[in-house]
Coordinates of C-alpha atoms and ligand atoms in Angstrom, one line a residue:
M1 CA -0.2 -0.1 -0.1
Y2 CA 1.3 3.3 -0.8
K3 CA 1.2 6.1 1.5
V4 CA 0.0 9.5 -0.6
S5 CA -0.1 12.8 1.1
L6 CA -3.0 15.1 0.3
E7 CA -1.2 18.4 -0.6
D8 CA 1.9 16.6 -2.0
D9 CA 1.9 16.6 -5.8
D10 CA 5.6 15.4 -5.3
T11 CA 4.4 12.3 -4.0
V12 CA 2.0 11.6 -7.0
I13 CA 4.9 12.0 -9.4
R14 CA 7.0 9.6 -7.2
I15 CA 4.2 6.8 -6.8
K16 CA 3.7 7.6 -10.7
R17 CA 7.2 6.6 -11.6
E18 CA 7.4 3.4 -9.4
L19 CA 4.1 2.3 -10.8
M20 CA 5.2 2.8 -14.4
D21 CA 8.4 0.8 -13.3
Q22 CA 5.6 -1.7 -12.4
A23 CA 3.9 -1.4 -16.1
T24 CA 0.9 -0.4 -14.2
V25 CA 0.3 3.4 -15.7
S26 CA -3.2 2.8 -16.9
R27 CA -4.3 1.7 -13.5
F28 CA -2.8 4.9 -12.0
L29 CA -3.9 7.2 -14.7
D30 CA -7.4 6.0 -13.6
L31 CA -6.4 6.5 -10.1
V32 CA -5.4 10.4 -11.2
N33 CA -8.8 10.9 -12.9
L34 CA -11.0 9.5 -9.9
A35 CA -8.6 12.1 -7.3
A36 CA -9.2 14.9 -9.7
V37 CA -12.9 13.9 -9.8
L38 CA -13.1 13.8 -5.9
E39 CA -10.9 17.0 -5.8
Q40 CA -13.4 19.0 -7.6
S41 CA -16.3 17.4 -5.7
R42 CA -14.7 19.0 -2.4
F43 CA -13.9 15.4 -1.3
A44 CA -10.2 16.5 -1.7
E45 CA -9.8 15.4 2.2
A46 CA -10.5 11.7 1.5
K47 CA -8.4 11.7 -1.6
E48 CA -5.4 10.4 0.1
K49 CA -7.3 7.5 1.5
I50 CA -8.9 6.7 -1.5
V51 CA -6.3 6.5 -4.2
A52 CA -4.2 4.8 -1.5
R53 CA -6.9 2.2 -0.8
M54 CA -7.4 1.8 -4.8
L55 CA -3.9 1.5 -5.5
G56 CA -4.3 -1.8 -3.2
I57 CA -7.6 -3.0 -4.9
P58 CA -7.0 -6.3 -6.5
N59 CA -10.7 -6.7 -7.9
G60 CA -14.1 -4.9 -8.1
A61 CA -15.4 -6.7 -5.1
A62 CA -13.5 -4.3 -2.8
L63 CA -15.2 -1.5 -4.3
L64 CA -18.6 -2.8 -3.9
R65 CA -17.8 -3.1 0.0
D66 CA -16.7 0.4 0.1
P67 CA -19.4 2.5 1.0
V68 CA -18.0 5.8 -0.3
L69 CA -17.4 4.7 -3.5
N70 CA -20.0 2.1 -3.8
K71 CA -22.6 2.6 -6.7
D72 CA -24.3 -1.1 -6.4
A73 CA -25.8 -1.7 -9.8
A74 CA -25.2 1.9 -11.4
F75 CA -21.5 1.3 -11.9
T76 CA -21.4 2.0 -16.1
E77 CA -20.2 -0.5 -18.8
A78 CA -17.0 1.2 -18.7
E79 CA -16.4 1.1 -14.9
R80 CA -17.4 -2.5 -15.1
E81 CA -14.8 -3.1 -17.6
Q82 CA -12.1 -1.4 -16.4
L83 CA -12.5 -1.9 -12.4
G84 CA -13.1 -5.7 -12.6
L85 CA -16.7 -5.4 -11.6
R86 CA -17.7 -7.6 -14.6
G87 CA -19.8 -10.4 -13.3
L88 CA -20.0 -9.1 -9.9
L89 CA -23.5 -7.1 -10.7
P90 CA -26.5 -8.1 -12.6
A91 CA -26.3 -6.9 -16.4
R92 CA -28.4 -3.9 -16.6
V93 CA -26.7 -0.9 -15.3
Q94 CA -29.2 1.2 -13.3
T95 CA -29.8 4.7 -12.4
M96 CA -29.7 6.5 -9.5
E97 CA -33.4 7.1 -9.8
E98 CA -34.2 3.7 -10.2
Q99 CA -32.2 2.7 -7.1
V100 CA -34.0 5.3 -5.0
M101 CA -37.2 4.1 -6.3
R102 CA -36.2 0.7 -5.0
T103 CA -35.0 2.0 -1.5
V104 CA -37.8 3.7 -1.0
E105 CA -40.1 0.9 -1.9
N106 CA -38.2 -1.4 0.2
F107 CA -38.3 1.2 3.1
R108 CA -42.0 1.5 3.2
R109 CA -42.4 -2.3 3.2
K110 CA -40.6 -2.7 6.5
P111 CA -43.2 -3.4 9.6
N112 CA -42.3 -0.6 12.2
D113 CA -40.1 2.2 12.6
I114 CA -36.7 0.5 14.2
E115 CA -36.9 -1.9 11.3
K116 CA -36.8 1.4 9.1
Y117 CA -33.9 2.7 11.0
L118 CA -32.2 -0.7 10.7
F119 CA -32.8 -0.6 6.7
L120 CA -31.4 2.9 6.2
I121 CA -28.5 2.4 8.7
G122 CA -27.7 -0.6 6.7
L123 CA -27.7 1.5 3.3
Q124 CA -25.5 4.2 4.9
D125 CA -23.3 1.2 5.8
R126 CA -23.4 0.0 2.1
N127 CA -23.6 3.0 -0.6
K128 CA -23.6 6.6 1.4
T129 CA -24.1 8.4 -1.8
L130 CA -27.7 6.4 -2.3
F131 CA -28.2 6.9 1.5
Y132 CA -28.0 10.4 1.4
R133 CA -29.9 11.0 -2.2
V134 CA -32.9 9.0 -0.4
V135 CA -32.8 11.1 3.0
I136 CA -32.5 14.6 1.1
D137 CA -34.9 13.8 -1.4
Y138 CA -37.7 12.2 1.2
I139 CA -36.5 14.4 4.1
E140 CA -39.9 14.2 5.5
E141 CA -40.4 10.7 5.7
M142 CA -36.7 9.6 6.7
M143 CA -36.0 12.6 9.4
P144 CA -38.2 10.7 11.8
I145 CA -36.3 7.6 11.5
I146 CA -32.7 8.7 11.2
Y147 CA -33.5 11.3 14.2
T148 CA -36.3 11.9 16.5
P149 CA -38.4 10.0 17.8
T150 CA -37.2 6.8 15.9
V151 CA -33.3 7.1 16.9
G152 CA -34.5 7.4 20.5
Q153 CA -35.9 4.0 20.6
A154 CA -32.6 2.7 18.6
C155 CA -30.3 4.1 21.7
L156 CA -33.0 2.5 23.8
E157 CA -32.4 -0.8 22.2
Y158 CA -29.0 0.0 20.9
G159 CA -26.8 -2.9 22.3
H160 CA -29.4 -5.3 21.0
I161 CA -29.7 -4.0 17.5
F162 CA -26.0 -3.1 17.3
R163 CA -24.4 -4.4 13.6
R164 CA -21.7 -2.4 13.5
P165 CA -19.7 0.4 15.3
R166 CA -19.6 3.7 13.8
G167 CA -17.6 6.8 15.2
I168 CA -15.3 6.7 17.8
F169 CA -15.7 5.5 21.3
I170 CA -13.2 6.8 23.9
S171 CA -13.8 4.9 27.4
A172 CA -12.7 5.6 30.8
K173 CA -10.2 3.0 30.1
D174 CA -8.3 5.0 27.3
R175 CA -6.9 7.6 29.5
G176 CA -3.4 8.8 28.1
R177 CA -3.9 7.6 24.6
M178 CA -6.7 9.5 23.1
P179 CA -4.9 11.3 20.4
E180 CA -3.9 7.6 19.2
L181 CA -7.4 6.7 19.4
L182 CA -8.5 9.6 17.3
R183 CA -6.0 8.9 14.7
N184 CA -7.3 5.3 14.1
W185 CA -10.2 7.3 12.4
P186 CA -9.7 6.9 8.6
Y187 CA -9.9 10.6 7.6
R188 CA -7.5 13.3 8.7
D189 CA -9.5 16.1 7.6
I190 CA -12.2 16.5 10.4
R191 CA -14.1 19.8 10.4
I192 CA -17.1 19.1 12.6
I193 CA -17.4 16.4 15.7
V194 CA -20.4 15.6 17.7
V195 CA -19.8 14.4 21.1
T196 CA -22.0 12.9 24.0
D197 CA -21.3 11.2 27.4
G198 CA -24.6 9.5 26.7
E199 CA -25.8 11.2 30.2
R200 CA -28.9 12.8 28.9
I201 CA -30.3 11.3 26.0
L202 CA -33.0 13.2 24.7
G203 CA -35.8 13.1 27.3
L204 CA -34.7 9.2 27.8
G205 CA -32.0 9.6 30.5
D206 CA -28.8 8.2 30.9
L207 CA -28.2 5.6 28.1
G208 CA -24.4 5.6 28.3
A209 CA -22.4 4.4 25.5
D210 CA -25.8 3.6 23.8
G211 CA -26.2 7.0 23.2
M212 CA -24.0 6.7 20.0
G213 CA -26.9 6.9 18.1
I214 CA -27.3 10.5 18.7
P215 CA -24.1 11.5 17.5
V216 CA -24.3 9.5 14.3
G217 CA -28.1 10.9 13.4
K218 CA -27.2 14.5 14.1
L219 CA -24.1 14.1 11.9
A220 CA -26.3 12.4 9.2
L221 CA -28.4 15.6 9.1
Y222 CA -25.3 18.0 9.0
T223 CA -24.9 16.1 5.7
A224 CA -28.3 15.8 4.8
C225 CA -29.4 19.2 5.8
A226 CA -26.5 21.5 5.1
G227 CA -24.1 19.6 3.0
I228 CA -21.3 19.1 4.9
H229 CA -19.4 16.2 3.3
H230 CA -19.8 13.1 5.5
S231 CA -15.9 12.3 5.4
L232 CA -15.6 15.5 7.2
S233 CA -17.5 15.0 10.1
L234 CA -16.9 12.1 13.3
P235 CA -19.5 11.0 16.0
V236 CA -17.7 10.5 19.4
T237 CA -18.7 8.9 22.5
L238 CA -17.2 9.3 25.6
D239 CA -17.9 6.1 27.4
V240 CA -17.4 7.4 31.0
G241 CA -19.9 4.4 32.6
T242 CA -23.6 4.8 33.3
E243 CA -25.8 5.0 36.5
N244 CA -28.7 3.3 34.4
E245 CA -29.1 -0.1 36.5
A246 CA -30.7 -1.8 33.4
L247 CA -27.8 -1.3 31.0
L248 CA -25.5 -2.2 33.9
N249 CA -27.1 -5.4 34.6
D250 CA -27.7 -6.3 30.5
P251 CA -25.4 -8.5 29.0
L252 CA -25.6 -6.9 25.5
Y253 CA -25.0 -3.6 26.9
I254 CA -21.9 -2.1 24.4
G255 CA -20.5 0.6 27.0
L256 CA -18.3 -0.1 30.1
K257 CA -20.1 -1.6 32.9
Q258 CA -19.1 1.0 35.8
R259 CA -20.5 4.0 37.4
R260 CA -20.2 7.3 35.8
L261 CA -17.0 9.3 36.3
R262 CA -17.7 12.3 38.3
G263 CA -15.3 15.2 39.8
A264 CA -11.9 15.8 38.8
A265 CA -11.8 12.1 37.0
Y266 CA -14.3 13.2 34.9
D267 CA -13.1 16.7 34.2
D268 CA -9.2 15.4 33.4
F269 CA -11.2 12.9 31.2
V270 CA -12.6 15.6 29.1
E271 CA -10.0 17.7 28.9
E272 CA -7.5 15.2 27.7
F273 CA -10.5 14.4 25.0
I274 CA -10.6 18.3 24.0
V275 CA -6.6 18.5 24.1
A276 CA -6.5 15.2 21.9
V277 CA -9.0 16.8 19.5
A278 CA -7.1 19.9 19.2
E279 CA -4.0 18.1 18.1
V280 CA -5.3 15.6 15.8
F281 CA -8.2 17.8 14.5
P282 CA -7.3 21.4 14.8
R283 CA -9.7 22.5 12.5
T284 CA -12.7 20.7 13.8
V285 CA -16.0 22.4 15.4
V286 CA -16.8 20.4 18.4
Q287 CA -20.8 20.2 19.2
F288 CA -21.6 19.2 22.7
E289 CA -24.5 17.0 22.8
D290 CA -26.9 15.5 25.2
F291 CA -24.7 15.7 28.2
G292 CA -26.3 15.7 31.7
N293 CA -27.6 19.1 32.6
L294 CA -24.5 20.2 35.2
N295 CA -21.5 19.2 32.9
A296 CA -23.4 20.5 30.0
F297 CA -23.0 24.2 31.2
R298 CA -19.8 23.6 32.5
L299 CA -18.2 22.1 29.8
L300 CA -19.9 25.0 27.6
E301 CA -18.3 27.9 29.8
R302 CA -14.8 26.2 29.8
Y303 CA -14.2 25.2 26.4
R304 CA -16.3 27.8 24.3
E305 CA -13.5 30.6 24.3
R306 CA -10.5 27.7 24.1
L307 CA -12.2 26.3 20.9
C308 CA -14.9 26.6 18.1
A309 CA -17.5 24.7 20.3
F310 CA -21.1 24.8 21.2
N311 CA -23.8 23.0 22.9
D312 CA -26.7 22.3 20.6
D313 CA -29.0 21.5 23.6
I314 CA -28.4 24.8 25.1
Q315 CA -27.7 27.1 21.8
G316 CA -29.5 25.5 19.2
T317 CA -32.8 24.6 21.2
A318 CA -32.9 28.3 21.8
A319 CA -32.3 29.7 18.5
V320 CA -35.2 27.4 17.1
A321 CA -37.6 28.4 20.1
L322 CA -36.9 32.0 19.4
A323 CA -37.4 31.9 15.8
G324 CA -40.6 29.9 16.5
I325 CA -41.8 33.1 18.5
Y326 CA -40.7 35.5 15.9
S327 CA -42.7 33.6 13.3
A328 CA -46.0 33.2 15.8
L329 CA -45.8 37.1 16.5
R330 CA -46.5 37.7 12.7
L331 CA -49.3 35.6 13.4
K332 CA -50.9 36.5 16.8
G333 CA -49.6 40.4 16.3
G334 CA -47.6 41.8 18.8
K335 CA -44.2 42.8 19.9
L336 CA -41.9 40.2 21.7
S337 CA -41.8 42.7 24.8
E338 CA -45.2 42.2 25.1
Q339 CA -44.9 38.7 25.6
K340 CA -44.6 36.6 28.9
F341 CA -43.0 33.1 28.2
L342 CA -43.2 30.2 30.7
F343 CA -40.6 27.7 30.5
V344 CA -41.9 24.0 31.8
G345 CA -38.5 22.5 32.8
A346 CA -35.4 24.2 33.9
G347 CA -32.4 22.8 32.3
E348 CA -30.4 23.1 29.3
A349 CA -33.0 23.6 26.9
G350 CA -35.1 25.9 29.4
H351 CA -31.9 28.5 30.3
G352 CA -30.7 28.3 26.8
A353 CA -34.0 29.6 25.0
A354 CA -34.5 32.1 28.3
E355 CA -30.8 33.4 27.9
L356 CA -31.6 33.8 24.1
M357 CA -34.9 35.7 24.6
V358 CA -33.3 37.8 27.2
A359 CA -30.8 38.8 24.6
A360 CA -33.5 39.4 21.4
L361 CA -35.4 41.5 24.0
A362 CA -32.2 43.6 25.2
A363 CA -31.9 44.1 21.2
E364 CA -35.6 45.5 21.4
G365 CA -34.5 47.8 24.1
L366 CA -35.2 46.4 27.4
S367 CA -32.7 46.3 29.8
V368 CA -31.4 42.9 31.0
E369 CA -33.6 42.7 34.6
E370 CA -36.7 44.0 32.5
A371 CA -36.0 41.2 29.9
R372 CA -35.6 38.5 32.7
Q373 CA -39.2 39.4 34.2
R374 CA -40.6 38.3 30.5
C375 CA -39.4 34.8 31.5
W376 CA -40.8 32.4 34.2
F377 CA -39.8 29.0 35.4
V378 CA -41.2 25.9 36.4
D379 CA -39.2 23.1 37.8
S380 CA -40.0 19.7 38.9
K381 CA -40.9 21.3 42.2
G382 CA -43.0 24.4 40.9
L383 CA -43.1 27.6 40.1
V384 CA -39.3 29.6 40.5
V385 CA -39.5 32.2 42.8
K386 CA -37.5 34.4 45.1
S387 CA -38.9 32.6 48.3
R388 CA -37.6 29.5 47.4
S389 CA -34.6 28.0 49.4
D390 CA -33.7 25.2 47.1
L391 CA -32.5 27.0 43.9
S392 CA -29.3 27.8 42.6
G393 CA -27.1 28.5 39.9
R394 CA -29.1 29.9 36.6
K395 CA -32.5 29.3 38.3
L396 CA -31.6 32.6 40.5
R397 CA -31.4 34.8 37.4
Y398 CA -34.9 34.0 36.7
A399 CA -36.7 33.6 40.6
H400 CA -39.1 36.3 40.5
D401 CA -40.5 38.2 43.4
Y402 CA -43.8 36.1 43.5
E403 CA -45.8 33.7 45.6
F404 CA -44.7 30.3 45.1
I405 CA -47.2 28.1 43.3
H406 CA -46.9 24.2 42.9
D407 CA -49.3 23.0 40.4
L408 CA -48.9 24.2 36.6
P409 CA -52.6 25.0 35.6
A410 CA -52.4 27.3 39.1
V411 CA -49.0 28.8 37.7
V412 CA -50.8 29.2 34.4
E413 CA -54.0 31.1 35.6
S414 CA -52.2 33.2 38.1
L415 CA -49.2 34.2 35.7
K416 CA -51.2 34.5 32.4
P417 CA -48.2 33.9 30.0
T418 CA -48.9 34.3 26.3
A419 CA -46.2 31.3 25.8
L420 CA -45.7 27.7 27.1
I421 CA -42.7 26.5 26.2
G422 CA -42.4 22.8 27.6
V423 CA -38.4 21.4 28.1
S424 CA -39.3 19.3 30.7
G425 CA -38.8 15.9 29.1
K426 CA -42.0 14.7 31.2
R427 CA -44.8 13.5 29.5
G428 CA -48.2 14.9 29.3
L429 CA -47.6 18.0 31.4
F430 CA -49.8 20.3 29.3
T431 CA -52.9 18.3 30.4
R432 CA -56.3 19.7 29.3
P433 CA -56.8 22.1 31.8
V434 CA -53.3 23.7 31.4
L435 CA -54.3 24.0 27.6
E436 CA -57.7 25.4 28.2
A437 CA -56.7 28.2 30.5
M438 CA -54.0 29.2 27.7
A439 CA -57.0 29.3 25.7
R440 CA -59.3 31.3 27.8
L441 CA -56.2 33.9 28.5
N442 CA -55.1 34.4 24.9
D443 CA -56.5 34.9 21.7
R444 CA -53.6 32.8 19.9
P445 CA -52.3 30.7 22.9
I446 CA -48.5 29.6 21.8
I447 CA -48.0 26.4 22.9
F448 CA -44.4 24.8 22.4
P449 CA -44.2 21.3 23.5
L450 CA -40.4 20.9 22.7
S451 CA -39.5 17.7 24.6
N452 CA -38.0 14.6 22.8
P453 CA -39.0 11.9 21.6
T454 CA -42.4 11.8 20.8
S455 CA -43.2 10.1 24.1
K456 CA -41.9 12.7 26.2
A457 CA -43.6 15.6 24.5
E458 CA -45.7 17.8 27.2
C459 CA -48.8 16.9 25.1
T460 CA -49.9 16.3 21.3
A461 CA -50.7 18.3 18.3
E462 CA -54.1 17.4 18.6
A463 CA -54.7 17.6 22.2
A464 CA -53.2 21.6 21.8
Y465 CA -55.5 22.2 18.9
S466 CA -58.8 20.7 20.1
A467 CA -58.3 22.3 23.5
T468 CA -57.7 25.8 22.1
A469 CA -60.6 25.2 19.1
G470 CA -57.5 25.3 16.9
R471 CA -56.5 28.7 17.8
A472 CA -53.0 27.3 19.5
I473 CA -49.9 28.0 17.6
F474 CA -48.3 24.9 17.9
A475 CA -44.6 23.6 17.4
S476 CA -43.2 20.0 19.0
G477 CA -39.8 18.9 19.5
S478 CA -41.0 15.6 18.1
P479 CA -43.2 15.4 14.5
F480 CA -46.9 14.9 14.8
A481 CA -49.1 14.7 11.8
P482 CA -51.6 17.3 10.4
V483 CA -54.6 17.6 12.4
I484 CA -58.0 18.3 10.7
L485 CA -60.0 20.5 13.0
N486 CA -63.6 21.8 11.8
G487 CA -62.7 20.8 8.3
K488 CA -59.3 22.7 8.6
K489 CA -56.1 21.1 8.1
L490 CA -53.6 22.4 10.8
V491 CA -50.0 21.8 10.2
P492 CA -48.0 21.2 13.4
A493 CA -44.3 22.4 13.0
Q494 CA -41.3 20.7 14.4
G495 CA -39.6 22.9 16.9
N496 CA -36.3 21.4 16.6
N497 CA -32.9 22.2 16.7
V498 CA -32.1 20.4 13.6
Y499 CA -33.4 24.1 12.0
I500 CA -30.3 25.3 13.4
F501 CA -27.2 23.2 14.1
P502 CA -26.7 22.1 10.2
G503 CA -26.5 25.8 9.2
V504 CA -24.7 27.1 12.2
G505 CA -21.9 24.1 11.5
L506 CA -21.7 25.1 7.8
G507 CA -21.2 28.5 8.5
L508 CA -18.5 27.9 11.2
I509 CA -16.6 25.5 8.7
A510 CA -17.1 28.0 5.6
C511 CA -15.5 30.7 7.4
G512 CA -13.1 28.7 9.6
A513 CA -14.5 30.2 12.7
R514 CA -12.5 30.5 15.7
Q515 CA -15.1 30.7 18.3
V516 CA -19.3 30.2 18.3
T517 CA -20.8 33.2 19.8
D518 CA -24.3 33.7 21.2
E519 CA -24.8 36.5 18.4
M520 CA -24.2 33.8 15.7
F521 CA -27.7 31.8 17.4
L522 CA -29.2 35.0 17.6
V523 CA -28.9 36.0 13.9
A524 CA -29.7 32.0 13.2
A525 CA -32.8 32.3 15.0
K526 CA -33.7 35.8 12.9
T527 CA -32.8 34.1 9.6
L528 CA -35.0 31.3 10.3
A529 CA -37.7 33.2 11.0
H530 CA -37.2 35.4 8.1
E531 CA -37.4 31.8 5.9
V532 CA -41.3 31.1 6.9
S533 CA -43.2 32.4 4.4
A534 CA -46.8 33.7 4.7
D535 CA -48.0 30.2 3.2
D536 CA -46.4 28.4 5.9
L537 CA -47.8 30.4 8.3
E538 CA -51.4 30.3 6.7
T539 CA -51.6 26.5 7.4
G540 CA -50.2 27.2 10.8
S541 CA -46.7 26.1 10.6
V542 CA -44.1 28.4 12.8
Y543 CA -41.2 27.1 10.4
P544 CA -40.3 26.5 6.9
P545 CA -41.0 22.7 5.7
L546 CA -38.3 20.5 6.0
T547 CA -38.3 20.2 2.0
R548 CA -36.7 23.5 2.3
I549 CA -34.2 22.6 5.1
R550 CA -31.1 22.8 2.4
E551 CA -32.0 26.4 1.5
V552 CA -32.7 27.7 5.1
S553 CA -29.3 25.9 6.4
A554 CA -27.5 28.0 3.6
A555 CA -29.1 31.1 4.8
I556 CA -28.2 30.8 8.4
A557 CA -24.7 29.5 7.4
A558 CA -24.3 32.7 5.7
A559 CA -25.6 34.8 8.5
V560 CA -23.5 33.2 10.8
A561 CA -20.3 33.5 8.8
E562 CA -21.2 37.1 8.4
V563 CA -21.2 37.4 12.2
A564 CA -17.9 35.8 12.4
Y565 CA -16.4 37.9 9.5
Q566 CA -17.5 41.1 11.3
R567 CA -16.6 40.1 14.8
G568 CA -13.0 39.4 13.7
L569 CA -13.5 35.5 14.4
A570 CA -13.3 34.0 10.9
T571 CA -9.7 32.9 9.5
K572 CA -10.6 32.3 5.7
P573 CA -10.7 35.3 3.6
Q574 CA -14.1 36.7 3.1
P575 CA -15.7 35.9 -0.5
D576 CA -17.5 38.4 -2.3
D577 CA -20.8 36.7 -2.2
L578 CA -21.1 34.6 1.0
L579 CA -24.3 32.8 0.4
A580 CA -23.0 31.8 -3.0
H581 CA -19.7 30.8 -1.9
I582 CA -21.4 28.5 0.8
K583 CA -23.9 27.0 -1.5
S584 CA -21.1 26.2 -3.7
L585 CA -19.4 24.4 -0.9
R586 CA -22.3 21.8 -0.5
Y587 CA -22.2 18.2 -0.7
E588 CA -24.6 16.9 -3.3
P589 CA -25.0 12.6 -3.6
Q590 CA -24.1 12.2 -7.0
Y591 CA -22.3 9.1 -8.2
Q592 CA -18.8 10.2 -9.6
S593 CA -17.4 8.8 -12.6
Y594 CA -14.4 6.5 -11.7
V595 CA -12.9 6.2 -15.5
Ligands
NAD601 P1 -32.5 18.7 31.8 O1 -32.1 17.6 32.5 O2 -31.5 20.0 31.4 O3 -33.5 19.8 32.1 C1 -35.1 19.0 32.4 C2 -36.1 20.1 33.4 O4 -37.0 19.6 33.5 C3 -35.1 20.2 35.0 O5 -34.9 21.1 34.9 C4 -35.9 19.5 35.5 O6 -35.8 20.0 37.1 C5 -37.3 19.6 34.9 N1 -38.4 18.8 35.0 C6 -38.5 17.4 35.4 N2 -40.0 17.0 35.6 C7 -40.4 18.1 35.5 C8 -41.8 18.4 36.2 N3 -42.6 17.6 36.5 N4 -42.3 19.9 35.8 C9 -41.6 20.4 35.4 N5 -40.4 20.4 35.4 C10 -39.9 19.3 35.5 O7 -32.7 18.6 30.2 P2 -32.9 19.4 28.6 O8 -31.4 19.2 28.1 O9 -33.7 20.7 29.2 O10 -33.8 18.8 27.8 C11 -35.6 18.8 28.2 C12 -35.9 18.3 27.2 O11 -36.0 18.8 26.5 C13 -35.7 16.8 26.8 O12 -37.0 16.0 26.5 C14 -34.9 17.1 25.4 O13 -35.4 15.9 24.6 C15 -35.8 18.2 24.9 N6 -35.0 18.8 23.9 C16 -35.3 19.4 22.9 C17 -34.8 20.1 21.7 C18 -35.3 20.5 20.7 O14 -35.0 20.8 19.5 N7 -36.6 20.3 20.4 C19 -33.8 20.2 22.1 C20 -33.1 20.1 23.3 C21 -33.7 19.3 24.4

């Protein structure tokens, strides 16, 4: 096997000479051709590996087994001839459209969602180009399978449905050798890492190493929704143990069977990981995902200025919630400063959303104190108020001078919020009395049960619309089907950070941002809201349809990169037309010619 260095033309020339000696020139020219095509398709990073691998390929069988290069029956006659594929494929060359048709037919035939998930993951393992083509072309049908809610079910069953590892697992046993582990990843140029320690997977709690389904799913969406090439991304699970008794007792659990690292041991472990990332993948963005509440805030504060890092649960969710509120105001009228937000759940998502709301209100001229007065919290004990002695940290910022009320219906009656934002991870908290009270108090109540997966939603779309006679402005973290009420079709929007993180990531990569700032999430929220059309609003949806997600993500990417340029945080030269430049960077799943 030859070692080929990327930027190194000399190496290519050297290999060419060596190969000439071996009288395999034509084969090499094929490879150079391939490399050129890949380069042109912004796949340069993979060139090294692919060229090296192709040099070692004895026959077409290896090509069929390579998920990046495989085209299945779409290999052309010439490719079959020259790459040793004759006989390994049925005679008729198929188009990608035909392959997509077959894939979707098979997908729909699967008896349940987890089988559909396994089918898609299998396709991802076999033929990435076709996988992404299908996901992009059928995004509304595929998203609930590769993402919430089905990915939640997949994580719950991960050890039992596990077939093939994806991403890098770094366990508590790997102290002292993390750079080595990261270097085992087959790609060198990584631009986006999604990392979890599995402590709070969706609203499902501590799933330990089984949480790997989340980084894998999120990164698939980076590719599908923003066009970041899959070779540039890396899912990572920090396996620091689990407190989940069922997993500790499950013989098929894939992670370390030990209690979670805590305190200094945990911090040192994460620190070593971050240092290793900076050493091995210095150009990468790091997205923290589904960490437990305390660690999530701490890690974000510790690392957000040291590297280009953000926490999707805190910051991404905030932007999607704020965008939904901006759209809701177009529907109901009124100003942001006239709203009263009641966050049900006072964790990562709730506090992230409130802080961004405060930033948005401050931009409208309110003082931070006045802005915080518009935001109220209910946690597992009841209304967050000054008189409580059990509050600490962030909650204190929102502990207003008010009587303590325990029950949510009574809180709603007393406070009269205009918007109810569910980020508790607790199913059914928005009961009929809560929803009816919101309907009584507001002409157009804003009801956002954002908890995931569907089984943890604070209420269903049906419940919200029926209790409010269809007046609710609704968005949920996981998708709900349209509801017909009194002959009118109401389309519940999916208030999920998938509208935000792919675009933010693309923007950061495009400009080579050194840091991620809150301002970037504020512009991301505004841009997303701007992408909502009058037609979307007409159906009751406060977000654009998922079918437009690539356009939306590109717009968000441009807005985020613009902030980076304005604030001196970009490391790449600013292009004249940022949006066009960003669009030109996007990966489009199409088969390349290899001959
Ligand atoms: P977290 O653990 O940080 O916070 C959960 C909060 O809910 C805690 O403050 C807890 O006290 C509170 N809570 C628990 N039971 C409650 C009850 N009965 N009444 C009121 N509050 C209660 O978790 P998080 O990261 O904030 O996530 C919470 C939920 O939001 C999860 O289900 C998650 O999937 C969802 N989420 C959705 C999105 C999205 O894009 N839609 C993004 C991130 C998180």
